[in-house]
Amino acid sequence: MAFIDIKKTDLTHIQKIDAEHQQMALFINQLYSSAKKSDFHDTYNIFKNFLSATNEHFFTEETLMKENNYQGYFSHKLEHDRVIKKLKSIDEQFYANINVINAEELSNLKKWFFNHLELSDKKLGAFLIEKVFR
Ligand SMILES: [Fe+2]
Ligand SMILES: [Fe+2]
């Protein structure tokens, strides 16, 4: 079984958002396998891909929120900003040749991913669907 597995019930039903979540989950799974092998360069490369996919994804959601005058924009963006800050600090550690990606860090990331998906992204998805089909 994969470390992170996006089930049907985890979908927002906004195609672009769901596809990007899938891509992020793929990178997190790769990080998990690579961290187990403790291969520094491999883990760093996957992490860089994950960081840029996350930045792109947050941009997608934030653009959709702004374009549609979404009320929950600020609190949702705040959660994104918090994660980016955390990922940037991990990136700085990598830059200093320190690999802080371990089982605990990945399990926190997984918890955040599903928590955010459930509480923020699905709410946004429902709002966008409602707006389009109203
Ligand atoms: Fe989000
Ligand atoms: Fe998301």
mmCIF file of N, CA and C and ligand atoms in Angstrom:
data_model
loop_
_atom_site.group_PDB
_atom_site.id
_atom_site.type_symbol
_atom_site.label_atom_id
_atom_site.label_comp_id
_atom_site.label_asym_id
_atom_site.label_seq_id
_atom_site.Cartn_x
_atom_site.Cartn_y
_atom_site.Cartn_z
ATOM 1 N N MET A 1 0.845 -1.200 0.000
ATOM 2 C CA MET A 1 0.000 0.000 0.000
ATOM 3 C C MET A 1 0.881 1.251 0.000
ATOM 4 N N ALA A 2 0.435 2.234 -0.764
ATOM 5 C CA ALA A 2 1.205 3.488 -0.816
ATOM 6 C C ALA A 2 1.089 4.241 0.516
ATOM 7 N N PHE A 3 2.078 5.046 0.802
ATOM 8 C CA PHE A 3 2.083 5.849 2.035
ATOM 9 C C PHE A 3 0.879 6.788 2.051
ATOM 10 N N ILE A 4 0.658 7.443 0.919
ATOM 11 C CA ILE A 4 -0.516 8.312 0.773
ATOM 12 C C ILE A 4 -1.357 7.794 -0.373
ATOM 13 N N ASP A 5 -2.624 7.637 -0.111
ATOM 14 C CA ASP A 5 -3.528 7.100 -1.119
ATOM 15 C C ASP A 5 -4.777 7.988 -1.152
ATOM 16 N N ILE A 6 -4.990 8.670 -2.275
ATOM 17 C CA ILE A 6 -6.154 9.548 -2.386
ATOM 18 C C ILE A 6 -7.364 8.730 -2.825
ATOM 19 N N LYS A 7 -8.345 8.670 -1.975
ATOM 20 C CA LYS A 7 -9.541 7.876 -2.275
ATOM 21 C C LYS A 7 -10.616 8.759 -2.910
ATOM 22 N N LYS A 8 -11.640 8.099 -3.423
ATOM 23 C CA LYS A 8 -12.749 8.832 -4.058
ATOM 24 C C LYS A 8 -13.324 9.888 -3.126
ATOM 25 N N THR A 9 -13.397 9.546 -1.835
ATOM 26 C CA THR A 9 -13.993 10.467 -0.864
ATOM 27 C C THR A 9 -13.088 11.671 -0.591
ATOM 28 N N ASP A 10 -11.850 11.631 -1.098
ATOM 29 C CA ASP A 10 -10.926 12.755 -0.896
ATOM 30 C C ASP A 10 -10.950 13.731 -2.070
ATOM 31 N N LEU A 11 -11.819 13.474 -3.054
ATOM 32 C CA LEU A 11 -11.836 14.345 -4.239
ATOM 33 C C LEU A 11 -12.595 15.637 -3.972
ATOM 34 N N THR A 12 -12.136 16.705 -4.620
ATOM 35 C CA THR A 12 -12.852 17.986 -4.513
ATOM 36 C C THR A 12 -13.832 18.116 -5.689
ATOM 37 N N HIS A 13 -13.632 17.263 -6.711
ATOM 38 C CA HIS A 13 -14.412 17.270 -7.942
ATOM 39 C C HIS A 13 -14.153 18.484 -8.815
ATOM 40 N N ILE A 14 -13.037 19.162 -8.533
ATOM 41 C CA ILE A 14 -12.524 20.178 -9.448
ATOM 42 C C ILE A 14 -11.298 19.506 -10.061
ATOM 43 N N GLN A 15 -11.407 19.230 -11.388
ATOM 44 C CA GLN A 15 -10.424 18.377 -12.051
ATOM 45 C C GLN A 15 -8.970 18.811 -11.845
ATOM 46 N N LYS A 16 -8.711 20.103 -12.037
ATOM 47 C CA LYS A 16 -7.331 20.594 -11.926
ATOM 48 C C LYS A 16 -6.804 20.408 -10.499
ATOM 49 N N ILE A 17 -7.653 20.732 -9.516
ATOM 50 C CA ILE A 17 -7.250 20.591 -8.106
ATOM 51 C C ILE A 17 -6.969 19.116 -7.789
ATOM 52 N N ASP A 18 -7.864 18.233 -8.190
ATOM 53 C CA ASP A 18 -7.688 16.803 -7.896
ATOM 54 C C ASP A 18 -6.434 16.236 -8.569
ATOM 55 N N ALA A 19 -6.186 16.655 -9.804
ATOM 56 C CA ALA A 19 -5.003 16.170 -10.519
ATOM 57 C C ALA A 19 -3.734 16.641 -9.804
ATOM 58 N N GLU A 20 -3.748 17.884 -9.331
ATOM 59 C CA GLU A 20 -2.570 18.407 -8.629
ATOM 60 C C GLU A 20 -2.384 17.716 -7.270
ATOM 61 N N HIS A 21 -3.482 17.426 -6.580
ATOM 62 C CA HIS A 21 -3.376 16.679 -5.312
ATOM 63 C C HIS A 21 -2.741 15.314 -5.559
ATOM 64 N N GLN A 22 -3.158 14.683 -6.666
ATOM 65 C CA GLN A 22 -2.626 13.371 -7.026
ATOM 66 C C GLN A 22 -1.121 13.455 -7.252
ATOM 67 N N GLN A 23 -0.717 14.502 -7.954
ATOM 68 C CA GLN A 23 0.712 14.695 -8.231
ATOM 69 C C GLN A 23 1.494 14.919 -6.927
ATOM 70 N N MET A 24 0.930 15.719 -6.021
ATOM 71 C CA MET A 24 1.599 15.969 -4.736
ATOM 72 C C MET A 24 1.715 14.673 -3.941
ATOM 73 N N ALA A 25 0.661 13.870 -3.949
ATOM 74 C CA ALA A 25 0.666 12.593 -3.224
ATOM 75 C C ALA A 25 1.753 11.676 -3.793
ATOM 76 N N LEU A 26 1.892 11.714 -5.119
ATOM 77 C CA LEU A 26 2.919 10.902 -5.781
ATOM 78 C C LEU A 26 4.317 11.285 -5.291
ATOM 79 N N PHE A 27 4.562 12.592 -5.209
ATOM 80 C CA PHE A 27 5.873 13.063 -4.725
ATOM 81 C C PHE A 27 6.083 12.691 -3.257
ATOM 82 N N ILE A 28 5.038 12.799 -2.450
ATOM 83 C CA ILE A 28 5.177 12.442 -1.030
ATOM 84 C C ILE A 28 5.496 10.940 -0.912
ATOM 85 N N ASN A 29 4.859 10.123 -1.744
ATOM 86 C CA ASN A 29 5.149 8.681 -1.739
ATOM 87 C C ASN A 29 6.596 8.407 -2.160
ATOM 88 N N GLN A 30 7.051 9.167 -3.155
ATOM 89 C CA GLN A 30 8.451 9.013 -3.594
ATOM 90 C C GLN A 30 9.412 9.431 -2.481
ATOM 91 N N LEU A 31 9.045 10.517 -1.780
ATOM 92 C CA LEU A 31 9.876 10.978 -0.656
ATOM 93 C C LEU A 31 9.964 9.898 0.417
ATOM 94 N N TYR A 32 8.842 9.271 0.656
ATOM 95 C CA TYR A 32 8.770 8.214 1.668
ATOM 96 C C TYR A 32 9.709 7.053 1.318
ATOM 97 N N SER A 33 9.664 6.605 0.061
ATOM 98 C CA SER A 33 10.550 5.497 -0.339
ATOM 99 C C SER A 33 12.008 5.917 -0.300
ATOM 100 N N SER A 34 12.256 7.133 -0.777
ATOM 101 C CA SER A 34 13.636 7.594 -0.854
ATOM 102 C C SER A 34 14.221 7.845 0.538
ATOM 103 N N ALA A 35 13.398 8.358 1.451
ATOM 104 C CA ALA A 35 13.874 8.619 2.816
ATOM 105 C C ALA A 35 14.255 7.315 3.506
ATOM 106 N N LYS A 36 13.524 6.254 3.164
ATOM 107 C CA LYS A 36 13.830 4.950 3.773
ATOM 108 C C LYS A 36 15.210 4.456 3.353
ATOM 109 N N LYS A 37 15.574 4.813 2.098
ATOM 110 C CA LYS A 37 16.896 4.405 1.592
ATOM 111 C C LYS A 37 17.983 5.392 2.014
ATOM 112 N N SER A 38 17.560 6.473 2.674
ATOM 113 C CA SER A 38 18.409 7.613 3.064
ATOM 114 C C SER A 38 19.420 8.016 1.989
ATOM 115 N N ASP A 39 18.902 8.204 0.783
ATOM 116 C CA ASP A 39 19.714 8.714 -0.320
ATOM 117 C C ASP A 39 19.526 10.231 -0.382
ATOM 118 N N PHE A 40 20.552 10.968 0.058
ATOM 119 C CA PHE A 40 20.441 12.423 0.183
ATOM 120 C C PHE A 40 20.040 13.106 -1.124
ATOM 121 N N HIS A 41 20.784 12.832 -2.204
ATOM 122 C CA HIS A 41 20.531 13.557 -3.459
ATOM 123 C C HIS A 41 19.175 13.206 -4.066
ATOM 124 N N ASP A 42 18.836 11.951 -3.996
ATOM 125 C CA ASP A 42 17.542 11.499 -4.503
ATOM 126 C C ASP A 42 16.413 12.182 -3.715
ATOM 127 N N THR A 43 16.531 12.164 -2.403
ATOM 128 C CA THR A 43 15.500 12.769 -1.554
ATOM 129 C C THR A 43 15.400 14.270 -1.817
ATOM 130 N N TYR A 44 16.543 14.925 -1.954
ATOM 131 C CA TYR A 44 16.557 16.375 -2.208
ATOM 132 C C TYR A 44 15.889 16.689 -3.553
ATOM 133 N N ASN A 45 16.210 15.902 -4.577
ATOM 134 C CA ASN A 45 15.600 16.141 -5.892
ATOM 135 C C ASN A 45 14.088 15.981 -5.856
ATOM 136 N N ILE A 46 13.630 14.940 -5.202
ATOM 137 C CA ILE A 46 12.179 14.726 -5.107
ATOM 138 C C ILE A 46 11.554 15.856 -4.295
ATOM 139 N N PHE A 47 12.236 16.250 -3.238
ATOM 140 C CA PHE A 47 11.712 17.336 -2.408
ATOM 141 C C PHE A 47 11.567 18.623 -3.232
ATOM 142 N N LYS A 48 12.569 18.915 -4.066
ATOM 143 C CA LYS A 48 12.498 20.126 -4.899
ATOM 144 C C LYS A 48 11.291 20.066 -5.841
ATOM 145 N N ASN A 49 11.064 18.898 -6.427
ATOM 146 C CA ASN A 49 9.893 18.720 -7.293
ATOM 147 C C ASN A 49 8.600 18.895 -6.508
ATOM 148 N N PHE A 50 8.591 18.343 -5.311
ATOM 149 C CA PHE A 50 7.406 18.461 -4.458
ATOM 150 C C PHE A 50 7.142 19.924 -4.096
ATOM 151 N N LEU A 51 8.193 20.644 -3.743
ATOM 152 C CA LEU A 51 8.057 22.052 -3.376
ATOM 153 C C LEU A 51 7.503 22.865 -4.548
ATOM 154 N N SER A 52 8.010 22.621 -5.755
ATOM 155 C CA SER A 52 7.509 23.422 -6.875
ATOM 156 C C SER A 52 6.077 23.005 -7.243
ATOM 157 N N ALA A 53 5.748 21.721 -7.123
ATOM 158 C CA ALA A 53 4.359 21.284 -7.383
ATOM 159 C C ALA A 53 3.409 21.905 -6.349
ATOM 160 N N THR A 54 3.877 22.020 -5.119
ATOM 161 C CA THR A 54 3.045 22.599 -4.056
ATOM 162 C C THR A 54 2.818 24.089 -4.311
ATOM 163 N N ASN A 55 3.892 24.786 -4.683
ATOM 164 C CA ASN A 55 3.756 26.212 -5.023
ATOM 165 C C ASN A 55 2.765 26.412 -6.160
ATOM 166 N N GLU A 56 2.895 25.592 -7.203
ATOM 167 C CA GLU A 56 1.994 25.689 -8.360
ATOM 168 C C GLU A 56 0.549 25.424 -7.946
ATOM 169 N N HIS A 57 0.389 24.395 -7.132
ATOM 170 C CA HIS A 57 -0.951 24.011 -6.700
ATOM 171 C C HIS A 57 -1.620 25.109 -5.861
ATOM 172 N N PHE A 58 -0.862 25.689 -4.947
ATOM 173 C CA PHE A 58 -1.434 26.746 -4.118
ATOM 174 C C PHE A 58 -1.822 27.942 -4.986
ATOM 175 N N PHE A 59 -0.994 28.201 -6.002
ATOM 176 C CA PHE A 59 -1.307 29.281 -6.931
ATOM 177 C C PHE A 59 -2.634 28.993 -7.646
ATOM 178 N N THR A 60 -2.833 27.743 -8.064
ATOM 179 C CA THR A 60 -4.086 27.344 -8.730
ATOM 180 C C THR A 60 -5.274 27.648 -7.828
ATOM 181 N N GLU A 61 -5.211 27.158 -6.584
ATOM 182 C CA GLU A 61 -6.347 27.332 -5.673
ATOM 183 C C GLU A 61 -6.562 28.810 -5.331
ATOM 184 N N GLU A 62 -5.468 29.514 -5.077
ATOM 185 C CA GLU A 62 -5.606 30.923 -4.685
ATOM 186 C C GLU A 62 -6.159 31.766 -5.834
ATOM 187 N N THR A 63 -5.766 31.426 -7.068
ATOM 188 C CA THR A 63 -6.300 32.138 -8.236
ATOM 189 C C THR A 63 -7.802 31.873 -8.356
ATOM 190 N N LEU A 64 -8.196 30.613 -8.209
ATOM 191 C CA LEU A 64 -9.627 30.270 -8.285
ATOM 192 C C LEU A 64 -10.419 30.989 -7.192
ATOM 193 N N MET A 65 -9.837 31.085 -5.997
ATOM 194 C CA MET A 65 -10.527 31.758 -4.896
ATOM 195 C C MET A 65 -10.711 33.240 -5.197
ATOM 196 N N LYS A 66 -9.629 33.872 -5.692
ATOM 197 C CA LYS A 66 -9.700 35.312 -5.974
ATOM 198 C C LYS A 66 -10.674 35.603 -7.113
ATOM 199 N N GLU A 67 -10.573 34.801 -8.180
ATOM 200 C CA GLU A 67 -11.438 35.011 -9.347
ATOM 201 C C GLU A 67 -12.920 34.877 -8.994
ATOM 202 N N ASN A 68 -13.200 34.082 -7.968
ATOM 203 C CA ASN A 68 -14.597 33.814 -7.621
ATOM 204 C C ASN A 68 -15.035 34.474 -6.319
ATOM 205 N N ASN A 69 -14.241 35.461 -5.881
ATOM 206 C CA ASN A 69 -14.541 36.194 -4.649
ATOM 207 C C ASN A 69 -14.907 35.276 -3.488
ATOM 208 N N TYR A 70 -14.071 34.266 -3.282
ATOM 209 C CA TYR A 70 -14.316 33.274 -2.232
ATOM 210 C C TYR A 70 -14.101 33.901 -0.851
ATOM 211 N N GLN A 71 -15.104 33.750 -0.007
ATOM 212 C CA GLN A 71 -15.079 34.361 1.342
ATOM 213 C C GLN A 71 -13.959 33.817 2.232
ATOM 214 N N GLY A 72 -13.667 32.528 2.058
ATOM 215 C CA GLY A 72 -12.669 31.894 2.935
ATOM 216 C C GLY A 72 -11.238 32.062 2.449
ATOM 217 N N TYR A 73 -11.029 32.989 1.494
ATOM 218 C CA TYR A 73 -9.701 33.138 0.888
ATOM 219 C C TYR A 73 -8.578 33.331 1.905
ATOM 220 N N PHE A 74 -8.747 34.273 2.825
ATOM 221 C CA PHE A 74 -7.629 34.629 3.708
ATOM 222 C C PHE A 74 -7.219 33.504 4.642
ATOM 223 N N SER A 75 -8.193 32.828 5.258
ATOM 224 C CA SER A 75 -7.820 31.743 6.171
ATOM 225 C C SER A 75 -7.224 30.556 5.392
ATOM 226 N N HIS A 76 -7.758 30.326 4.199
ATOM 227 C CA HIS A 76 -7.224 29.235 3.367
ATOM 228 C C HIS A 76 -5.784 29.558 2.935
ATOM 229 N N LYS A 77 -5.572 30.788 2.500
ATOM 230 C CA LYS A 77 -4.234 31.192 2.058
ATOM 231 C C LYS A 77 -3.236 31.137 3.220
ATOM 232 N N LEU A 78 -3.702 31.498 4.409
ATOM 233 C CA LEU A 78 -2.848 31.463 5.594
ATOM 234 C C LEU A 78 -2.308 30.049 5.837
ATOM 235 N N GLU A 79 -3.167 29.056 5.629
ATOM 236 C CA GLU A 79 -2.735 27.660 5.787
ATOM 237 C C GLU A 79 -1.700 27.280 4.744
ATOM 238 N N HIS A 80 -1.914 27.746 3.513
ATOM 239 C CA HIS A 80 -0.930 27.493 2.458
ATOM 240 C C HIS A 80 0.402 28.139 2.833
ATOM 241 N N ASP A 81 0.336 29.407 3.281
ATOM 242 C CA ASP A 81 1.562 30.143 3.597
ATOM 243 C C ASP A 81 2.353 29.453 4.704
ATOM 244 N N ARG A 82 1.617 28.911 5.675
ATOM 245 C CA ARG A 82 2.269 28.225 6.793
ATOM 246 C C ARG A 82 3.064 27.007 6.297
ATOM 247 N N VAL A 83 2.456 26.253 5.371
ATOM 248 C CA VAL A 83 3.144 25.069 4.848
ATOM 249 C C VAL A 83 4.346 25.454 4.005
ATOM 250 N N ILE A 84 4.173 26.490 3.189
ATOM 251 C CA ILE A 84 5.295 26.930 2.348
ATOM 252 C C ILE A 84 6.472 27.359 3.218
ATOM 253 N N LYS A 85 6.172 28.042 4.320
ATOM 254 C CA LYS A 85 7.227 28.481 5.242
ATOM 255 C C LYS A 85 7.988 27.259 5.783
ATOM 256 N N LYS A 86 7.223 26.255 6.167
ATOM 257 C CA LYS A 86 7.804 25.017 6.692
ATOM 258 C C LYS A 86 8.666 24.326 5.621
ATOM 259 N N LEU A 87 8.121 24.232 4.385
ATOM 260 C CA LEU A 87 8.856 23.559 3.309
ATOM 261 C C LEU A 87 10.120 24.331 2.938
ATOM 262 N N LYS A 88 10.033 25.668 3.008
ATOM 263 C CA LYS A 88 11.218 26.477 2.698
ATOM 264 C C LYS A 88 12.313 26.243 3.725
ATOM 265 N N SER A 89 11.905 26.048 4.988
ATOM 266 C CA SER A 89 12.932 25.815 6.004
ATOM 267 C C SER A 89 13.573 24.433 5.802
ATOM 268 N N ILE A 90 12.789 23.455 5.346
ATOM 269 C CA ILE A 90 13.359 22.138 5.026
ATOM 270 C C ILE A 90 14.337 22.276 3.854
ATOM 271 N N ASP A 91 13.935 23.100 2.866
ATOM 272 C CA ASP A 91 14.773 23.330 1.692
ATOM 273 C C ASP A 91 16.114 23.962 2.102
ATOM 274 N N GLU A 92 16.057 24.917 3.023
ATOM 275 C CA GLU A 92 17.292 25.557 3.504
ATOM 276 C C GLU A 92 18.205 24.549 4.198
ATOM 277 N N GLN A 93 17.593 23.627 4.932
ATOM 278 C CA GLN A 93 18.377 22.585 5.607
ATOM 279 C C GLN A 93 19.073 21.696 4.576
ATOM 280 N N PHE A 94 18.322 21.336 3.525
ATOM 281 C CA PHE A 94 18.911 20.526 2.454
ATOM 282 C C PHE A 94 20.107 21.256 1.863
ATOM 283 N N TYR A 95 19.920 22.565 1.672
ATOM 284 C CA TYR A 95 20.969 23.395 1.083
ATOM 285 C C TYR A 95 22.220 23.355 1.954
ATOM 286 N N ALA A 96 22.011 23.229 3.256
ATOM 287 C CA ALA A 96 23.131 23.135 4.196
ATOM 288 C C ALA A 96 23.556 21.669 4.410
ATOM 289 N N ASN A 97 23.153 20.805 3.461
ATOM 290 C CA ASN A 97 23.514 19.387 3.501
ATOM 291 C C ASN A 97 22.903 18.585 4.650
ATOM 292 N N ILE A 98 21.779 19.072 5.153
ATOM 293 C CA ILE A 98 21.109 18.338 6.228
ATOM 294 C C ILE A 98 19.771 17.829 5.703
ATOM 295 N N ASN A 99 19.577 16.538 5.791
ATOM 296 C CA ASN A 99 18.311 15.952 5.361
ATOM 297 C C ASN A 99 17.411 15.755 6.577
ATOM 298 N N VAL A 100 16.364 16.591 6.671
ATOM 299 C CA VAL A 100 15.471 16.493 7.834
ATOM 300 C C VAL A 100 14.213 15.676 7.520
ATOM 301 N N ILE A 101 14.170 15.125 6.287
ATOM 302 C CA ILE A 101 13.015 14.305 5.914
ATOM 303 C C ILE A 101 13.133 12.941 6.600
ATOM 304 N N ASN A 102 12.249 12.714 7.551
ATOM 305 C CA ASN A 102 12.244 11.408 8.221
ATOM 306 C C ASN A 102 10.788 10.967 8.413
ATOM 307 N N ALA A 103 10.599 9.828 9.034
ATOM 308 C CA ALA A 103 9.256 9.258 9.170
ATOM 309 C C ALA A 103 8.306 10.226 9.896
ATOM 310 N N GLU A 104 8.816 10.900 10.914
ATOM 311 C CA GLU A 104 7.963 11.807 11.688
ATOM 312 C C GLU A 104 7.536 13.019 10.837
ATOM 313 N N GLU A 105 8.495 13.588 10.124
ATOM 314 C CA GLU A 105 8.233 14.737 9.257
ATOM 315 C C GLU A 105 7.209 14.355 8.176
ATOM 316 N N LEU A 106 7.375 13.184 7.597
ATOM 317 C CA LEU A 106 6.465 12.737 6.538
ATOM 318 C C LEU A 106 5.078 12.420 7.086
ATOM 319 N N SER A 107 5.038 11.909 8.291
ATOM 320 C CA SER A 107 3.726 11.614 8.851
ATOM 321 C C SER A 107 2.989 12.913 9.215
ATOM 322 N N ASN A 108 3.738 13.942 9.644
ATOM 323 C CA ASN A 108 3.122 15.264 9.860
ATOM 324 C C ASN A 108 2.601 15.856 8.555
ATOM 325 N N LEU A 109 3.385 15.689 7.509
ATOM 326 C CA LEU A 109 3.008 16.207 6.193
ATOM 327 C C LEU A 109 1.731 15.510 5.700
ATOM 328 N N LYS A 110 1.689 14.217 5.901
ATOM 329 C CA LYS A 110 0.510 13.440 5.502
ATOM 330 C C LYS A 110 -0.732 13.902 6.272
ATOM 331 N N LYS A 111 -0.552 14.093 7.579
ATOM 332 C CA LYS A 111 -1.673 14.564 8.407
ATOM 333 C C LYS A 111 -2.160 15.914 7.898
ATOM 334 N N TRP A 112 -1.209 16.816 7.638
ATOM 335 C CA TRP A 112 -1.579 18.146 7.134
ATOM 336 C C TRP A 112 -2.335 18.021 5.811
ATOM 337 N N PHE A 113 -1.809 17.203 4.917
ATOM 338 C CA PHE A 113 -2.373 17.042 3.584
ATOM 339 C C PHE A 113 -3.860 16.656 3.655
ATOM 340 N N PHE A 114 -4.160 15.628 4.427
ATOM 341 C CA PHE A 114 -5.547 15.166 4.493
ATOM 342 C C PHE A 114 -6.438 16.103 5.309
ATOM 343 N N ASN A 115 -5.860 16.680 6.340
ATOM 344 C CA ASN A 115 -6.594 17.636 7.149
ATOM 345 C C ASN A 115 -6.994 18.864 6.321
ATOM 346 N N HIS A 116 -6.029 19.364 5.574
ATOM 347 C CA HIS A 116 -6.272 20.542 4.744
ATOM 348 C C HIS A 116 -7.271 20.213 3.617
ATOM 349 N N LEU A 117 -7.089 19.038 3.052
ATOM 350 C CA LEU A 117 -7.984 18.592 1.979
ATOM 351 C C LEU A 117 -9.439 18.527 2.491
ATOM 352 N N GLU A 118 -9.577 17.900 3.637
ATOM 353 C CA GLU A 118 -10.903 17.692 4.213
ATOM 354 C C GLU A 118 -11.550 19.010 4.639
ATOM 355 N N LEU A 119 -10.780 19.859 5.339
ATOM 356 C CA LEU A 119 -11.374 21.054 5.942
ATOM 357 C C LEU A 119 -11.374 22.288 5.046
ATOM 358 N N SER A 120 -10.410 22.382 4.152
ATOM 359 C CA SER A 120 -10.328 23.604 3.335
ATOM 360 C C SER A 120 -10.594 23.362 1.847
ATOM 361 N N ASP A 121 -9.901 22.378 1.260
ATOM 362 C CA ASP A 121 -10.006 22.198 -0.193
ATOM 363 C C ASP A 121 -11.380 21.682 -0.632
ATOM 364 N N LYS A 122 -11.948 20.777 0.148
ATOM 365 C CA LYS A 122 -13.266 20.255 -0.230
ATOM 366 C C LYS A 122 -14.337 21.339 -0.125
ATOM 367 N N LYS A 123 -14.156 22.227 0.848
ATOM 368 C CA LYS A 123 -15.075 23.355 1.008
ATOM 369 C C LYS A 123 -14.986 24.263 -0.225
ATOM 370 N N LEU A 124 -13.753 24.511 -0.657
ATOM 371 C CA LEU A 124 -13.546 25.334 -1.854
ATOM 372 C C LEU A 124 -14.159 24.650 -3.077
ATOM 373 N N GLY A 125 -13.941 23.346 -3.212
ATOM 374 C CA GLY A 125 -14.496 22.593 -4.337
ATOM 375 C C GLY A 125 -16.011 22.707 -4.382
ATOM 376 N N ALA A 126 -16.631 22.515 -3.219
ATOM 377 C CA ALA A 126 -18.098 22.575 -3.146
ATOM 378 C C ALA A 126 -18.588 23.969 -3.537
ATOM 379 N N PHE A 127 -17.871 24.986 -3.077
ATOM 380 C CA PHE A 127 -18.236 26.370 -3.403
ATOM 381 C C PHE A 127 -18.147 26.601 -4.911
ATOM 382 N N LEU A 128 -17.062 26.143 -5.529
ATOM 383 C CA LEU A 128 -16.868 26.370 -6.968
ATOM 384 C C LEU A 128 -17.926 25.628 -7.791
ATOM 385 N N ILE A 129 -18.237 24.417 -7.379
ATOM 386 C CA ILE A 129 -19.245 23.630 -8.104
ATOM 387 C C ILE A 129 -20.623 24.322 -8.001
ATOM 388 N N GLU A 130 -20.934 24.752 -6.804
ATOM 389 C CA GLU A 130 -22.184 25.464 -6.559
ATOM 390 C C GLU A 130 -22.289 26.711 -7.440
ATOM 391 N N LYS A 131 -21.154 27.419 -7.569
ATOM 392 C CA LYS A 131 -21.127 28.653 -8.340
ATOM 393 C C LYS A 131 -21.328 28.385 -9.831
ATOM 394 N N VAL A 132 -20.708 27.316 -10.311
ATOM 395 C CA VAL A 132 -20.792 26.996 -11.739
ATOM 396 C C VAL A 132 -22.187 26.497 -12.120
ATOM 397 N N PHE A 133 -22.790 25.679 -11.233
ATOM 398 C CA PHE A 133 -24.063 25.045 -11.603
ATOM 399 C C PHE A 133 -25.299 25.802 -11.131
ATOM 400 N N ARG A 134 -25.077 26.941 -10.477
ATOM 401 C CA ARG A 134 -26.215 27.677 -9.941
ATOM 402 C C ARG A 134 -27.044 28.280 -11.070
HETATM 403 FE FE FE B 1 -5.683 24.432 -0.301
HETATM 404 FE FE FE B 2 -5.152 21.678 -2.292
#
